[in-house]
Coordinates of C-alpha atoms in Angstrom, one line a residue:
M1 CA 0.0 0.0 0.0
A2 CA 2.8 2.4 0.9
A3 CA 4.7 1.6 -2.3
D4 CA 1.5 2.2 -4.3
R5 CA 1.1 5.6 -2.7
H6 CA 4.7 6.5 -3.5
R7 CA 4.4 5.4 -7.1
A8 CA 1.2 7.4 -7.5
A9 CA 2.8 10.5 -6.0
L10 CA 5.8 10.2 -8.2
A11 CA 3.6 9.7 -11.3
A12 CA 1.5 12.8 -10.4
A13 CA 4.6 14.9 -9.9
A14 CA 6.2 13.8 -13.1
V15 CA 3.1 14.4 -15.3
T16 CA 2.2 17.9 -14.0
P17 CA 4.7 19.8 -16.3
L18 CA 3.1 18.1 -19.3
L19 CA -0.4 19.0 -18.0
R20 CA 0.7 22.6 -17.5
W21 CA 2.0 22.6 -21.1
A22 CA -1.3 21.2 -22.4
V23 CA -3.3 23.9 -20.6
L24 CA -0.9 26.6 -21.8
V25 CA -1.1 25.7 -25.5
H26 CA -4.8 24.7 -25.6
A27 CA -6.5 27.4 -23.4
V28 CA -7.2 29.6 -26.4
P29 CA -10.5 30.5 -28.2
E30 CA -11.7 27.9 -30.6
D31 CA -10.9 29.8 -33.7
Q32 CA -7.2 30.4 -32.7
P33 CA -4.2 28.1 -33.2
W34 CA -2.3 26.5 -30.4
R35 CA -0.5 29.0 -28.2
R36 CA 3.2 28.6 -28.7
H37 CA 4.6 31.7 -27.0
C38 CA 4.2 33.5 -23.7
P39 CA 1.2 35.9 -24.1
H40 CA 3.2 38.6 -22.4
C41 CA 6.7 38.5 -23.9
R42 CA 6.4 36.0 -26.8
A43 CA 9.0 33.7 -25.3
P44 CA 8.5 30.1 -26.6
L45 CA 6.6 27.8 -24.4
T46 CA 8.8 24.7 -24.6
P47 CA 10.6 22.8 -21.9
S48 CA 14.0 23.5 -23.6
S49 CA 13.6 27.2 -23.7
N50 CA 11.0 28.1 -21.0
L51 CA 11.0 25.3 -18.4
A52 CA 9.9 27.7 -15.6
A53 CA 6.5 28.2 -17.3
L54 CA 5.8 24.5 -16.7
L55 CA 6.8 24.4 -13.0
P56 CA 4.3 24.7 -10.2
T57 CA 4.9 28.5 -9.8
G58 CA 3.5 29.0 -13.3
R59 CA 5.6 32.0 -14.3
C60 CA 7.4 32.6 -17.6
G61 CA 11.1 32.1 -17.3
V62 CA 11.8 35.2 -19.4
C63 CA 9.4 37.9 -18.2
A64 CA 8.4 36.3 -14.8
R65 CA 4.7 37.0 -15.3
R66 CA 2.1 34.3 -14.5
V67 CA 1.0 32.1 -17.4
G68 CA -1.5 29.3 -17.3
P69 CA -3.3 28.0 -14.1
P70 CA -2.6 29.8 -10.8
P71 CA 0.5 28.5 -8.9
Y72 CA 0.2 25.0 -7.5
T73 CA -3.6 24.7 -8.3
L74 CA -3.0 22.2 -11.1
E75 CA -0.5 20.2 -9.0
A76 CA -3.0 20.1 -6.2
A77 CA -5.8 18.9 -8.5
T78 CA -3.5 16.2 -10.0
A79 CA -2.7 15.0 -6.5
V80 CA -6.4 14.7 -5.7
V81 CA -6.9 12.7 -8.9
A82 CA -4.0 10.4 -8.1
A83 CA -5.5 9.7 -4.7
L84 CA -8.9 8.9 -6.3
V85 CA -7.3 6.6 -8.9
L86 CA -5.4 4.9 -6.1
L87 CA -8.6 4.3 -4.2
A88 CA -10.3 3.1 -7.4
A89 CA -7.5 0.6 -8.1
L90 CA -7.3 -1.0 -4.7
P91 CA -7.4 -3.7 -3.5
D92 CA -8.2 -6.0 -6.4
R93 CA -8.1 -4.0 -9.7
S94 CA -5.5 -4.8 -12.3
V95 CA -2.7 -2.4 -13.3
W96 CA -4.5 -1.9 -16.7
E97 CA -7.6 -0.7 -15.0
A98 CA -5.6 1.7 -12.9
A99 CA -3.8 2.9 -16.0
A100 CA -7.0 3.6 -17.8
A101 CA -8.4 5.7 -14.9
G102 CA -5.0 7.4 -14.4
V103 CA -4.5 8.4 -18.0
W104 CA -8.0 9.7 -18.4
G105 CA -7.9 11.4 -15.0
A106 CA -4.6 13.1 -15.8
V107 CA -5.9 14.4 -19.1
G108 CA -9.1 15.4 -17.3
V109 CA -7.2 17.7 -15.0
A110 CA -5.8 19.6 -18.0
L111 CA -9.2 19.7 -19.7
A112 CA -10.9 21.0 -16.5
F113 CA -8.5 24.0 -16.4
I114 CA -8.9 24.6 -20.1
D115 CA -12.7 24.5 -19.8
L116 CA -12.6 26.9 -16.8
A117 CA -10.3 29.3 -18.8
V118 CA -12.0 29.4 -22.2
H119 CA -15.1 27.2 -22.0
R120 CA -14.0 24.6 -24.5
L121 CA -12.8 21.0 -24.4
P122 CA -10.5 20.3 -27.4
F123 CA -11.2 17.1 -29.3
R124 CA -7.5 16.5 -29.7
L125 CA -7.4 15.8 -26.0
T126 CA -10.9 14.4 -25.2
V127 CA -11.1 11.7 -27.9
P128 CA -7.6 10.3 -27.5
A129 CA -8.1 10.1 -23.7
G130 CA -11.3 8.2 -24.1
A131 CA -9.8 5.9 -26.7
A132 CA -6.8 5.2 -24.5
A133 CA -9.1 4.3 -21.6
L134 CA -11.0 1.9 -23.8
A135 CA -7.8 0.3 -25.1
L136 CA -6.3 -0.1 -21.7
L137 CA -9.5 -1.7 -20.4
G138 CA -9.4 -3.9 -23.5
V139 CA -6.0 -5.2 -22.3
A140 CA -7.4 -5.7 -18.8
A141 CA -10.3 -7.7 -20.3
L142 CA -7.9 -9.9 -22.4
T143 CA -5.4 -10.6 -19.5
G144 CA -7.8 -11.0 -16.6
G145 CA -11.2 -11.7 -18.1
G146 CA -14.0 -9.2 -18.4
G147 CA -15.0 -9.3 -22.0
E148 CA -18.6 -8.5 -21.1
A149 CA -17.5 -5.5 -19.0
W150 CA -15.4 -4.2 -21.9
V151 CA -18.4 -4.4 -24.3
R152 CA -20.5 -2.6 -21.7
A153 CA -17.8 0.1 -21.4
A154 CA -17.7 0.6 -25.2
L155 CA -21.5 0.8 -25.3
A156 CA -21.7 3.2 -22.4
G157 CA -19.0 5.4 -23.8
T158 CA -20.6 5.6 -27.2
G159 CA -24.0 6.2 -25.7
C160 CA -22.8 9.0 -23.4
G161 CA -21.0 10.7 -26.2
L162 CA -23.9 10.5 -28.6
A163 CA -26.4 11.6 -25.9
F164 CA -24.3 14.7 -25.1
A165 CA -23.8 15.5 -28.8
L166 CA -27.5 15.1 -29.5
V167 CA -28.5 17.5 -26.7
T168 CA -26.0 20.0 -28.0
L169 CA -27.3 19.8 -31.5
I170 CA -30.9 20.2 -30.3
F171 CA -30.5 22.9 -27.6
G172 CA -27.2 24.6 -28.7
A173 CA -24.2 25.6 -26.8
R174 CA -26.2 26.7 -23.7
A175 CA -26.9 23.1 -22.9
F176 CA -23.5 21.5 -23.6
G177 CA -20.7 21.8 -26.1
L178 CA -19.5 19.1 -28.5
G179 CA -16.3 19.1 -26.4
D180 CA -18.4 17.8 -23.5
A181 CA -19.6 15.0 -25.8
G182 CA -15.9 14.1 -26.4
L183 CA -15.2 14.0 -22.6
A184 CA -18.4 12.0 -22.0
L185 CA -17.1 9.3 -24.3
G186 CA -14.2 8.5 -21.9
A187 CA -16.4 9.1 -18.8
G188 CA -18.9 6.5 -20.1
V189 CA -16.1 4.0 -20.9
L190 CA -14.7 4.1 -17.3
L191 CA -18.1 4.1 -15.6
G192 CA -19.5 1.5 -17.9
W193 CA -16.7 -0.9 -17.0
L194 CA -18.0 -0.9 -13.5
G195 CA -21.7 -1.3 -14.5
W196 CA -24.7 0.6 -15.7
G197 CA -25.4 1.7 -12.1
A198 CA -22.0 3.5 -12.1
V199 CA -22.9 5.4 -15.2
V200 CA -26.1 6.7 -13.5
V201 CA -24.2 7.6 -10.3
G202 CA -21.4 9.3 -12.2
L203 CA -23.7 11.4 -14.3
F204 CA -25.9 12.2 -11.3
L205 CA -22.9 13.5 -9.3
A206 CA -21.7 15.6 -12.3
F207 CA -25.1 17.2 -12.8
L208 CA -25.6 17.7 -9.0
G209 CA -22.2 19.4 -8.6
S210 CA -22.8 21.6 -11.6
G211 CA -26.3 22.5 -10.5
L212 CA -25.3 23.4 -7.0
V213 CA -22.4 25.6 -8.2
A214 CA -24.7 27.3 -10.8
L215 CA -27.4 27.9 -8.1
T216 CA -24.8 29.4 -5.8
L217 CA -23.5 31.8 -8.5
L218 CA -27.0 32.8 -9.3
V219 CA -28.0 33.5 -5.7
T220 CA -24.8 35.5 -5.0
G221 CA -25.2 37.5 -8.2
R222 CA -21.9 36.3 -9.7
A223 CA -23.7 34.8 -12.7
S224 CA -26.9 35.3 -14.6
R225 CA -29.2 32.8 -16.4
R226 CA -27.7 33.9 -19.7
D227 CA -24.2 32.8 -18.6
S228 CA -22.9 29.5 -19.8
L229 CA -20.9 27.5 -17.2
P230 CA -18.2 24.9 -18.0
F231 CA -19.4 21.4 -17.4
G232 CA -16.2 19.5 -18.0
P233 CA -14.8 19.8 -14.5
Y234 CA -18.0 18.4 -13.0
L235 CA -18.1 15.5 -15.5
A236 CA -14.5 14.6 -14.8
G237 CA -15.0 15.0 -11.0
G238 CA -18.2 13.0 -10.9
T239 CA -16.6 10.2 -12.9
L240 CA -13.5 9.9 -10.7
L241 CA -15.5 10.1 -7.5
T242 CA -17.7 7.3 -8.7
L243 CA -14.7 5.2 -9.6
A244 CA -13.2 5.7 -6.1
W245 CA -16.6 5.1 -4.4
L246 CA -17.9 2.0 -6.3
A247 CA -14.7 0.2 -7.5

């Protein structure tokens, strides 16, 4: 158990610079290309030339101004996700199941910060994360049994993705965005692996969290009914909480 905690902590620490980079380059409006330079001084945002921008302090190594998520917030979120994945993986889950949750959860951290910053979830992150989770669970099914669970995971992922996309097409961006459909694909895969009940619980927690926050913002006057709120952080959070709770 202690060794598993240490490995999870090391993995979380190692991946956070990559997640900061993902947020930096993708947290741009939909019609703009990837961000490749510091928005303040135009210094390149690459590990070789600007490593400081990818560290927990989140400051450009050239102009020293803050870039990306606030200092240490992404690292704290990644640590929480690592703890939830560790809970979901123990005591009898295979390494492939843990890897599926870990990969999707790590990308989910970056996506949550991107969604909070610019209200979008890029397909170049959501779809590969969901596909990776499905592939890793496929290996888990082949090596440890669970073909029925894998089929259910594939059906749940497809169903969740299509349902979110359909709602978006019918009601427009004020309901969801197509990026939410991409994220729902991976969420459905992970939840469906556990069972249809887990899909219901995960989505319920996501909508509950989103609704409570929206109600709080409305009551305090910090948002109006015309404002659109990001749903990605709640979908990722509801999924990971359900994995830790029901695994």
